[in-house]
Structures are given as C-alpha cells and as structure tokens.
Tab-separated table of C-alpha atoms in Angstrom:
chain	number	residue	atom	x	y	z
A	1	MET	CA	117.942	108.784	127.923
A	2	ARG	CA	116.184	107.435	131.005
A	3	GLY	CA	112.729	105.883	131.038
A	4	PRO	CA	111.042	103.465	128.637
A	5	ALA	CA	111.895	105.524	125.546
A	6	TRP	CA	115.577	104.565	125.692
A	7	PRO	CA	115.386	101.739	123.062
A	8	ILE	CA	114.037	104.209	120.488
A	9	ALA	CA	116.742	106.742	121.303
A	10	ALA	CA	119.347	103.991	121.056
A	11	LEU	CA	117.997	103.024	117.642
A	12	LEU	CA	117.800	106.493	116.081
A	13	VAL	CA	120.336	108.697	117.859
A	14	GLY	CA	122.754	105.834	118.431
A	15	TYR	CA	122.503	104.463	114.909
A	16	PRO	CA	126.066	105.461	113.863
A	17	VAL	CA	127.406	103.287	116.692
A	18	TRP	CA	125.339	100.307	115.545
A	19	TRP	CA	126.605	100.863	111.991
A	20	ALA	CA	130.232	100.979	113.099
A	21	LEU	CA	129.802	97.801	115.142
A	22	GLY	CA	128.400	96.006	112.100
A	23	PHE	CA	124.782	95.699	113.216
A	24	GLY	CA	123.387	98.628	111.224
A	25	GLY	CA	119.810	97.960	110.178
A	26	LEU	CA	119.760	94.765	112.234
A	27	SER	CA	119.901	96.870	115.417
A	28	VAL	CA	116.110	97.061	115.442
A	29	ILE	CA	116.010	93.266	115.867
A	30	ILE	CA	118.311	93.486	118.889
A	31	LEU	CA	116.404	96.382	120.453
A	32	ALA	CA	113.071	94.645	119.841
A	33	VAL	CA	113.979	92.254	122.667
A	34	PRO	CA	113.901	94.865	125.497
A	35	MET	CA	110.924	96.528	123.772
A	36	ALA	CA	109.013	93.237	123.885
A	37	VAL	CA	109.863	92.710	127.564
A	38	ILE	CA	108.761	96.229	128.548
A	39	LEU	CA	105.662	95.954	126.372
A	40	TRP	CA	104.666	92.646	127.956
A	41	ARG	CA	104.877	94.172	131.419
A	42	ARG	CA	102.589	97.035	130.363
A	43	ARG	CA	99.626	94.844	129.377
A	44	PRO	CA	96.967	95.369	128.109
A	45	ILE	CA	98.528	96.402	124.803
A	46	ARG	CA	96.828	98.926	122.539
A	47	LEU	CA	96.631	97.982	118.864
A	48	PRO	CA	96.419	100.388	115.919
A	49	ARG	CA	93.906	99.965	113.135
A	50	GLY	CA	95.414	98.114	110.208
A	51	ILE	CA	98.046	96.244	112.210
A	52	GLY	CA	96.253	93.003	111.426
A	53	LEU	CA	97.453	93.321	107.839
A	54	TRP	CA	101.069	93.357	109.035
A	55	ALA	CA	100.384	90.335	111.235
A	56	LEU	CA	98.942	88.527	108.194
A	57	LEU	CA	102.066	89.504	106.243
A	58	ILE	CA	104.201	87.767	108.875
A	59	ALA	CA	101.907	84.727	108.925
A	60	GLY	CA	102.145	84.486	105.155
A	61	TYR	CA	105.910	84.646	105.339
A	62	LEU	CA	105.909	81.727	107.759
A	63	LEU	CA	103.888	79.742	105.231
A	64	SER	CA	106.293	80.664	102.447
A	65	SER	CA	109.017	78.648	104.202
A	66	LEU	CA	107.300	75.557	102.788
A	67	THR	CA	108.549	76.480	99.303
A	68	LEU	CA	112.125	77.464	100.163
A	69	ALA	CA	113.514	74.392	98.420
A	70	GLU	CA	111.475	74.826	95.234
A	71	MET	CA	112.941	76.252	92.025
A	72	PRO	CA	110.564	77.899	89.549
A	73	PRO	CA	111.358	77.625	85.815
A	74	GLY	CA	113.961	80.123	84.612
A	75	THR	CA	115.914	80.054	87.873
A	76	TYR	CA	118.700	77.917	89.278
A	77	GLY	CA	120.360	77.025	92.570
A	78	ASP	CA	119.960	74.690	95.510
A	79	LEU	CA	118.598	75.195	99.002
A	80	GLY	CA	121.637	76.343	100.984
A	81	SER	CA	122.665	78.322	104.012
A	82	GLY	CA	122.439	81.651	102.183
A	83	ARG	CA	118.796	81.184	101.310
A	84	ILE	CA	117.922	80.082	104.838
A	85	ILE	CA	119.867	82.945	106.451
A	86	GLY	CA	118.156	85.499	104.218
A	87	TYR	CA	114.741	84.075	105.041
A	88	GLY	CA	115.442	84.070	108.773
A	89	MET	CA	116.724	87.643	108.798
A	90	ARG	CA	113.687	88.934	106.915
A	91	LEU	CA	111.315	87.087	109.230
A	92	ALA	CA	113.084	88.475	112.296
A	93	LEU	CA	112.936	91.988	110.847
A	94	TYR	CA	109.196	91.815	110.091
A	95	ALA	CA	108.501	90.589	113.630
A	96	ALA	CA	110.806	93.200	115.211
A	97	LEU	CA	109.050	95.998	113.334
A	98	LEU	CA	105.681	94.805	114.610
A	99	ILE	CA	107.036	94.953	118.170
A	100	MET	CA	108.516	98.409	117.555
A	101	VAL	CA	105.224	99.843	116.272
A	102	LEU	CA	103.283	98.487	119.233
A	103	TYR	CA	105.963	99.752	121.587
A	104	LEU	CA	105.859	103.283	120.180
A	105	GLY	CA	102.076	103.363	120.213
A	106	ASN	CA	101.883	102.267	123.850
A	107	LEU	CA	104.304	104.881	125.148
A	108	THR	CA	102.508	107.906	126.531
A	109	GLU	CA	103.127	111.445	125.332
A	110	ARG	CA	104.845	112.119	128.643
A	111	GLU	CA	107.177	109.140	128.233
A	112	LEU	CA	108.023	110.008	124.634
A	113	PRO	CA	106.664	113.303	123.289
A	114	GLN	CA	105.889	113.346	119.580
A	115	LEU	CA	108.247	116.250	118.958
A	116	ARG	CA	111.095	114.450	120.719
A	117	LEU	CA	110.599	111.391	118.517
A	118	ILE	CA	110.518	113.586	115.421
A	119	ARG	CA	113.724	115.325	116.459
A	120	MET	CA	115.371	111.951	116.995
A	121	LEU	CA	114.573	111.270	113.344
A	122	GLY	CA	116.068	114.694	112.619
A	123	VAL	CA	119.316	113.641	114.301
A	124	LEU	CA	119.400	110.584	112.032
A	125	PHE	CA	118.851	112.914	109.056
A	126	VAL	CA	121.989	114.832	110.051
A	127	THR	CA	123.833	111.499	110.314
A	128	THR	CA	122.571	110.548	106.854
A	129	VAL	CA	123.752	113.817	105.312
A	130	ALA	CA	127.163	113.363	106.942
A	131	GLY	CA	127.346	109.816	105.616
A	132	GLY	CA	126.382	111.023	102.161
A	133	LEU	CA	129.117	113.651	102.146
A	134	LEU	CA	131.577	110.992	103.316
A	135	GLY	CA	130.554	108.853	100.347
A	136	VAL	CA	131.028	111.719	97.900
A	137	PHE	CA	134.430	112.929	99.120
A	138	PHE	CA	135.892	109.700	100.541
A	139	PRO	CA	134.135	106.964	98.540
A	140	LYS	CA	136.697	104.252	99.301
A	141	PHE	CA	136.260	104.584	103.049
A	142	GLY	CA	135.328	101.301	104.720
A	143	PHE	CA	136.441	98.959	107.456
A	144	THR	CA	135.929	95.517	108.925
A	145	SER	CA	133.381	95.740	111.717
A	146	PRO	CA	133.616	93.802	115.000
A	147	VAL	CA	130.580	91.718	113.999
A	148	GLU	CA	132.226	90.840	110.694
A	149	ARG	CA	135.363	89.688	112.519
A	150	ILE	CA	133.579	87.303	114.862
A	151	LEU	CA	131.109	85.765	112.409
A	152	PRO	CA	132.066	82.497	110.694
A	153	GLY	CA	133.271	82.995	107.139
A	154	TRP	CA	130.368	81.074	105.613
A	155	ILE	CA	127.952	83.575	107.164
A	156	ALA	CA	129.987	86.782	106.792
A	157	GLY	CA	130.746	85.906	103.175
A	158	ASN	CA	127.081	85.744	102.190
A	159	PRO	CA	126.500	88.776	99.896
A	160	PHE	CA	123.286	89.802	101.663
A	161	VAL	CA	124.912	89.568	105.096
A	162	GLN	CA	128.114	91.250	103.880
A	163	ASN	CA	126.210	94.369	102.832
A	164	LEU	CA	124.712	94.594	106.301
A	165	ILE	CA	127.805	94.042	108.445
A	166	HIS	CA	130.620	95.675	106.429
A	167	PRO	CA	130.527	99.499	106.790
A	168	THR	CA	131.390	101.365	103.582
A	169	ALA	CA	130.949	104.963	102.491
A	170	ALA	CA	129.755	104.363	98.940
A	171	GLN	CA	129.004	101.868	96.224
A	172	ILE	CA	131.272	102.273	93.199
A	173	GLN	CA	129.180	101.700	90.065
A	174	LYS	CA	129.430	102.497	86.360
A	175	VAL	CA	126.109	104.296	86.164
A	176	LEU	CA	127.505	107.072	83.951
A	177	GLY	CA	129.681	104.769	81.859
A	178	HIS	CA	132.634	105.134	84.222
A	179	ALA	CA	133.252	104.224	87.842
A	180	SER	CA	131.548	106.731	90.138
A	181	PRO	CA	130.620	106.611	93.838
A	182	ARG	CA	127.036	106.471	95.060
A	183	PRO	CA	126.785	107.360	98.780
A	184	GLU	CA	125.401	104.686	101.100
A	185	ALA	CA	126.790	105.418	104.592
A	186	PRO	CA	125.502	104.753	107.187
A	187	PHE	CA	123.122	102.323	105.520
A	188	GLU	CA	123.405	99.077	103.615
A	189	TRP	CA	122.897	100.144	99.977
A	190	ALA	CA	122.942	103.317	97.910
A	191	ASN	CA	119.217	102.958	97.224
A	192	ALA	CA	118.546	102.541	100.946
A	193	TRP	CA	120.444	105.793	101.524
A	194	GLY	CA	118.215	107.561	98.992
A	195	SER	CA	114.973	106.227	100.403
A	196	ASN	CA	115.992	106.998	103.978
A	197	LEU	CA	117.174	110.502	103.165
A	198	SER	CA	113.810	111.470	101.678
A	199	VAL	CA	111.811	110.071	104.608
A	200	LEU	CA	114.095	111.624	107.203
A	201	LEU	CA	114.013	114.948	105.355
A	202	VAL	CA	110.239	115.060	105.790
A	203	TRP	CA	110.513	114.673	109.564
A	204	PHE	CA	113.558	116.953	109.769
A	205	VAL	CA	111.526	119.763	108.183
A	206	VAL	CA	108.701	119.193	110.676
A	207	GLY	CA	110.999	119.113	113.701
A	208	TRP	CA	113.495	121.786	112.741
A	209	TRP	CA	111.452	124.175	110.602
A	210	VAL	CA	107.749	123.861	111.446
A	211	TYR	CA	108.362	123.468	115.182
A	212	GLY	CA	111.741	125.197	115.257
A	213	GLY	CA	112.791	128.662	116.317
A	214	ARG	CA	114.891	131.079	114.302
A	215	ARG	CA	118.166	129.342	115.149
A	216	ARG	CA	116.914	125.866	114.275
A	217	ARG	CA	115.522	127.131	110.995
A	218	ALA	CA	118.835	128.719	110.042
A	219	VAL	CA	120.642	125.446	110.758
A	220	ALA	CA	117.985	123.564	108.769
A	221	VAL	CA	118.599	125.681	105.679
A	222	VAL	CA	122.348	124.974	105.834
A	223	LEU	CA	121.871	121.233	106.346
A	224	ILE	CA	119.337	120.899	103.522
A	225	ALA	CA	121.704	122.793	101.208
A	226	LEU	CA	124.515	120.402	102.156
A	227	ALA	CA	122.190	117.443	101.596
A	228	ALA	CA	121.778	118.519	97.964
A	229	ILE	CA	125.371	117.481	97.216
A	230	PRO	CA	125.083	113.751	98.035
A	231	THR	CA	121.489	113.756	96.771
A	232	VAL	CA	122.707	114.662	93.297
A	233	TYR	CA	125.838	112.517	93.360
A	234	SER	CA	123.787	109.537	94.502
A	235	LEU	CA	122.584	109.374	90.875
A	236	ASN	CA	119.366	108.134	92.408
A	237	ARG	CA	116.460	108.838	90.073
A	238	GLY	CA	113.932	107.309	92.467
A	239	LEU	CA	115.034	109.743	95.163
A	240	TRP	CA	114.784	112.687	92.774
A	241	ILE	CA	111.274	111.707	91.702
A	242	GLY	CA	110.258	111.168	95.319
A	243	LEU	CA	111.484	114.611	96.340
A	244	GLY	CA	109.697	116.215	93.392
A	245	LEU	CA	106.400	114.519	94.220
A	246	ALA	CA	106.849	115.383	97.904
A	247	ALA	CA	107.213	119.067	97.022
A	248	LEU	CA	104.105	118.883	94.823
A	249	TYR	CA	102.154	117.170	97.627
A	250	VAL	CA	103.064	119.886	100.122
A	251	VAL	CA	102.143	122.698	97.744
A	252	ILE	CA	98.750	121.107	97.055
A	253	ARG	CA	97.854	120.302	100.664
A	254	VAL	CA	98.881	123.558	102.342
A	255	GLY	CA	97.234	126.840	101.554
A	256	GLY	CA	97.438	130.594	101.804
A	257	ARG	CA	100.717	132.301	102.519
A	258	THR	CA	102.514	129.023	103.173
A	259	ARG	CA	101.869	127.880	99.606
A	260	VAL	CA	103.115	131.176	98.167
A	261	ALA	CA	106.241	131.054	100.332
A	262	LEU	CA	106.947	127.456	99.306
A	263	CYS	CA	106.579	128.249	95.616
A	264	ALA	CA	108.900	131.237	95.946
A	265	ALA	CA	111.481	129.185	97.850
A	266	ALA	CA	111.245	126.400	95.250
A	267	ALA	CA	111.782	128.876	92.423
A	268	VAL	CA	114.855	130.353	94.091
A	269	GLY	CA	116.236	126.902	94.878
A	270	ALA	CA	115.685	125.713	91.306
A	271	ALA	CA	117.482	128.763	89.930
A	272	VAL	CA	120.459	128.292	92.229
A	273	PHE	CA	120.625	124.599	91.384
A	274	ALA	CA	120.463	125.247	87.630
A	275	LEU	CA	123.470	127.552	87.894
A	276	SER	CA	125.483	125.097	89.995
A	277	PRO	CA	127.745	122.245	88.787
A	278	LEU	CA	125.225	119.777	90.204
A	279	ALA	CA	122.832	120.379	87.292
A	280	ALA	CA	125.334	118.854	84.851
A	281	VAL	CA	125.510	115.673	86.943
A	282	VAL	CA	121.727	115.293	86.860
A	283	ALA	CA	121.653	115.828	83.083
A	284	GLN	CA	124.383	113.223	82.591
A	285	ARG	CA	122.499	110.709	84.734
A	286	LEU	CA	119.274	111.189	82.794
A	287	ASP	CA	121.221	110.603	79.578
A	288	ASN	CA	122.474	107.237	80.908
A	289	PRO	CA	119.418	105.137	81.853
A	290	HIS	CA	121.500	101.958	81.755
A	291	SER	CA	119.553	100.247	84.532
A	292	ASN	CA	116.231	100.327	82.680
A	293	ASP	CA	116.907	97.135	80.719
A	294	ILE	CA	118.156	95.336	83.825
A	295	ARG	CA	115.054	96.294	85.777
A	296	ALA	CA	112.753	95.270	82.937
A	297	PHE	CA	114.410	91.850	82.780
A	298	THR	CA	114.307	91.139	86.511
A	299	VAL	CA	110.739	92.407	86.952
A	300	SER	CA	109.369	90.307	84.093
A	301	ALA	CA	111.321	87.257	85.289
A	302	THR	CA	110.070	87.817	88.844
A	303	ILE	CA	106.425	87.947	87.776
A	304	GLU	CA	106.833	84.886	85.587
A	305	ALA	CA	108.474	82.883	88.391
A	306	ALA	CA	105.917	84.008	90.974
A	307	GLY	CA	103.159	82.675	88.735
A	308	HIS	CA	104.237	79.178	89.810
A	309	SER	CA	103.492	79.968	93.481
A	310	PRO	CA	101.205	83.010	93.402
A	311	VAL	CA	99.735	82.684	96.907
A	312	ILE	CA	102.712	82.101	99.224
A	313	GLY	CA	105.721	82.748	96.964
A	314	PHE	CA	109.082	81.033	97.425
A	315	GLY	CA	110.256	82.335	100.807
A	316	ASN	CA	113.369	84.040	99.457
A	317	THR	CA	114.780	85.435	96.236
A	318	ARG	CA	115.991	83.250	93.383
A	319	ASN	CA	118.743	83.683	90.788
A	320	ALA	CA	117.610	84.154	87.214
A	321	THR	CA	119.184	82.150	84.423
A	322	GLY	CA	121.057	84.623	82.246
A	323	ASN	CA	120.388	88.339	82.223
A	324	HIS	CA	119.025	91.052	79.940
A	325	ARG	CA	121.941	90.661	77.506
A	326	THR	CA	122.624	86.964	77.293
A	327	ILE	CA	121.485	83.508	78.375
A	328	THR	CA	124.984	82.833	79.733
A	329	THR	CA	124.807	81.740	83.365
A	330	GLY	CA	127.470	83.263	85.568
A	331	LYS	CA	130.388	85.561	85.027
A	332	THR	CA	133.145	84.395	82.702
A	333	ASP	CA	136.475	85.775	81.529
A	334	TRP	CA	134.813	87.041	78.362
A	335	CYS	CA	131.533	88.197	79.899
A	336	GLY	CA	132.055	89.996	83.175
A	337	ASP	CA	128.514	91.395	83.112
A	338	CYS	CA	126.804	88.015	82.807
A	339	GLY	CA	125.803	87.702	86.424
A	340	HIS	CA	122.594	86.334	87.823
A	341	PRO	CA	120.343	89.217	88.909
A	342	PRO	CA	118.382	88.146	91.999
A	343	LEU	CA	114.670	88.167	91.316
A	344	GLY	CA	112.911	90.743	93.459
A	345	SER	CA	115.983	92.961	93.730
A	346	ASP	CA	114.413	96.001	92.061
A	347	GLY	CA	111.794	97.024	94.590
A	348	GLN	CA	109.899	95.876	97.658
A	349	LEU	CA	106.845	95.039	95.543
A	350	TRP	CA	108.829	92.593	93.412
A	351	LEU	CA	110.637	91.204	96.460
A	352	LEU	CA	107.308	90.451	98.103
A	353	ILE	CA	105.926	88.888	94.926
A	354	ILE	CA	108.792	86.391	94.708
A	355	THR	CA	109.071	85.747	98.457
A	356	GLN	CA	105.409	85.857	99.507
A	357	GLY	CA	103.447	85.755	96.281
A	358	PHE	CA	100.903	88.278	95.084
A	359	THR	CA	99.074	87.866	98.394
A	360	GLY	CA	102.015	89.255	100.367
A	361	ALA	CA	102.424	92.164	97.956
A	362	ALA	CA	98.731	93.014	98.292
A	363	LEU	CA	98.892	92.933	102.107
A	364	TYR	CA	101.918	95.242	102.134
A	365	ALA	CA	100.305	97.775	99.793
A	366	ALA	CA	97.000	97.616	101.679
A	367	PHE	CA	98.757	98.275	105.003
A	368	PHE	CA	100.241	101.597	103.886
A	369	ALA	CA	97.327	102.611	101.641
A	370	GLY	CA	94.990	102.050	104.589
A	371	ALA	CA	97.094	104.407	106.705
A	372	ILE	CA	96.706	107.107	104.047
A	373	ARG	CA	92.935	106.619	103.935
A	374	ARG	CA	92.511	106.758	107.720
A	375	HIS	CA	94.721	109.810	108.298
A	376	TRP	CA	94.119	111.852	105.153
A	377	ARG	CA	91.938	114.358	107.020
A	378	ASP	CA	94.620	114.982	109.651
A	379	ARG	CA	95.973	118.326	108.463
A	380	SER	CA	98.334	118.860	111.370
A	381	PRO	CA	102.037	119.011	110.451
A	382	ILE	CA	102.539	115.467	111.757
A	383	GLY	CA	99.463	114.205	109.923
A	384	LEU	CA	100.517	115.800	106.623
A	385	ALA	CA	104.075	114.513	106.987
A	386	GLY	CA	102.999	111.003	107.950
A	387	VAL	CA	100.609	110.666	105.023
A	388	LEU	CA	103.352	111.927	102.710
A	389	VAL	CA	105.723	109.218	103.956
A	390	MET	CA	103.040	106.559	103.456
A	391	ALA	CA	102.624	107.788	99.872
A	392	LEU	CA	106.389	107.665	99.326
A	393	VAL	CA	106.366	104.057	100.557
A	394	LEU	CA	103.858	103.134	97.856
A	395	LEU	CA	105.987	104.918	95.250
A	396	TYR	CA	109.283	103.446	96.375
A	397	MET	CA	107.989	99.868	96.504
A	398	PHE	CA	108.310	99.814	92.712
A	399	VAL	CA	112.000	100.790	92.713
A	400	TYR	CA	113.495	100.261	96.202
A	401	ASP	CA	113.765	97.244	98.463
A	402	GLY	CA	112.393	98.179	101.872
A	403	LEU	CA	114.916	95.963	103.608
A	404	VAL	CA	116.535	96.730	105.925
A	405	THR	CA	116.572	100.271	107.351
A	406	PRO	CA	113.882	101.823	105.112
A	407	LEU	CA	111.200	99.578	106.587
A	408	SER	CA	112.155	100.734	110.088
A	409	LEU	CA	111.612	104.361	109.106
A	410	TYR	CA	108.363	103.546	107.296
A	411	LEU	CA	106.960	101.843	110.399
A	412	ILE	CA	108.126	104.616	112.746
A	413	SER	CA	106.254	107.058	110.504
A	414	PHE	CA	103.185	104.809	110.724
A	415	ALA	CA	103.489	104.875	114.525
A	416	LEU	CA	103.719	108.682	114.514
A	417	LEU	CA	100.436	108.847	112.599
A	418	TRP	CA	98.811	106.410	115.017
A	419	ARG	CA	100.018	108.337	118.080
A	420	ASN	CA	98.833	111.598	116.502
A	421	SER	CA	95.284	110.280	116.108
A	422	GLY	CA	94.994	110.085	119.887
C-alpha cells in the first residue's frame, strides 16, 4: 500500500510475516518508528480525549522502575536480566501503542478510510481462524524463527521472550485431565488467541457483513462457521463468556427487524452447535475447572504483594513462593507441578496491580471506561462495535493479560472510535 497508511497495513495484513520472522506482537514497536517520524512531520498533532490517562500510565510505569530490585513478602528472586528485559519490552510496547493511536487519529479519511482499516482487521481475523485451525489439526507445528536464531541465548531463553519469538501452533496443556492442544497461532499465547479472535470477529462482522455485499456475506458465514472449531477446542472459557456477552450486547442495542433476525440466527446456530460434536467438548471443559484454584492463589498473592507498594508497584512480575497445592518452591522429581506461578499472570488487571500498583490499574480501567462513556450514544455500526470492544477489554482484564497483541487491537479499536467521532 502506498501513502502514509502503509505502516498500519504492514502491521495488520502483514502480521503472518512478522510472526514467521519471530517479531509477532513486537512488530508494533518496530513500526512505531516510521509512524513517529511521519507523525512528527505532520505537526500539529491532534489528540483524542482520554489519551492523557494513557500518558499517565506510561509515566507511572517509568516510576515503577525504582522498585524493580525490591522483593515483597511471599516472593523470591533477584534482580536479573529477565526482569529488566520484561520491563523494557512492556515500556516500549506502551509507548509504541500511544504513537500508533495518535498516528491513526491524524490520518485523514482519504489517506485511510475507516472501512479499509476495518477490513484490514478482517484480514487478520481470517489469519487468526487459519492459525486456530492449524493449532487444532497440527498442534505440534512450530519452528525456530530468524530472530530466535540471531538472539543471544540468555535473551532467547527467557520464557517471556521465548513465547514471543518462537512460532508455535498450539499450547499443549492438561486442561481436561489429559494433554490437549489449545490454538495460539499466530499469537503468543492461547489466551491471546482467544482475546484477539473475539475482538477481530467484531470488526470482521462490521466490515464483511454490515458493509458487505451478498458475496462477502456468504464468505463471512463460512469463515465464522470455521472459526467455531478452534473457538471450542481452545477450551477458553473467557472467550466463550465474551462471545456470549457480545451477542447479548448486540441484541439489546439494536432494534426492530435486526434484533428479530439476530435472535433467529442465534437460535439456529445454538441448535446446530448442540447437535455437533463440539458441544461435548464444551461440556467436558466446564466439568474440569482445574485452573480456578491456580487463579485464586495467584490473584490473592498478587494483591497481598502489591499492598507493599500500592502506588507504583514493582515494575515487573514476581515469582510466588509455593503454589496453590504446596509451599514447595520449584519443581522437583516428586512434585512436577510445584512451579512458581508469576504474580499478575492471570489478567491485565492483576499484571498492572503488581507492576504499577493500584494506581496503574485504575488508570487503565478509566481509559477504556471513559471511551465507553464518551461514545455510548454513537449508534453507528462502528460506534456500536467500538464500544463493545471497550467493554470486552474491561471484562478480559480480569482473566487475560493484554500483552502483547491484544493491547494493539484494543488501541486500534479506540482509534476507530475516535476517528468516527469526527
């Protein structure tokens, strides 16, 4: 694509290439550099309402670096390269997303039409569905990326970095009591795949159904039906709840014939699903809520640790002593499940509480809640979809980490709302 919109096209349409190279979600940091240069040349820069909260979030994260070496009670570990790398990557991501939002908001409708941006998100939805199917049918697929090959071992071996630079089709987990794949391609974690799918589905429906002709709509039906397969096999309860609440939101906020048609389509879809083999997988997952105890442990430990630095947090996650089953620290030959769950690993809210204190968590929630308040009366398809995504962000912050790719999609949705307000 020619013109100033090319960095956005490279990010969304070209995402599979970034993933294969090993950059994945970090591609937004790379592309933020040309965005910043172009943006600087276009001064003066327009600012959206509420962006000050995101700027304060970044400022607070800078302050949190002062506590990187501190260890709250109930945690262990020393200040090392892993903690510093994680902090630096998060800081770079937060700053890159700020640049991206400003960049999108300062492009004119002629330079980047709203519908074109939405359809770019639709292309990424198709990529996500393809990656999900790859994870279901070829779960062991993976390879060493070029970035992984050139990075020093002490960086590439960091677990956080490894998830970002090593492309894999699925995470193999014992969610149902036996090893089963949870799709994650082309993203960094299975939960990131679930969060991204739901957000991209919202914009795919707008671009391919609401603003699509007969042919696009027929393709949309097929793709959404295919998406149901990895959606179920992801065993992702947060995704399922998010999709259910999204459907309820749409039914409530639209009226007339559209509401009747949606209810009829939902009834038919539910009947087909109930008769399919996928229903048994959902029932089995609901009967195996094994992660509940783990989440309860890490959340309570996170809140307790954050109480020792409630304003600026600790800059990065910490390892908890023991886990929900035992006080044993570390895996042993006789206790393979006695790992150290990272505090803040069960949702963006908890991540912010441990890294930036309760202040950072409040700023994050206020940023997206403010977007809902300002745009609630926008009943255009883009306005309805954008507000829905903002609501999903507030839901997912309890169960999903926003890092890395989900935050990019959240902020692009914020920019779409801003651009739509004129």
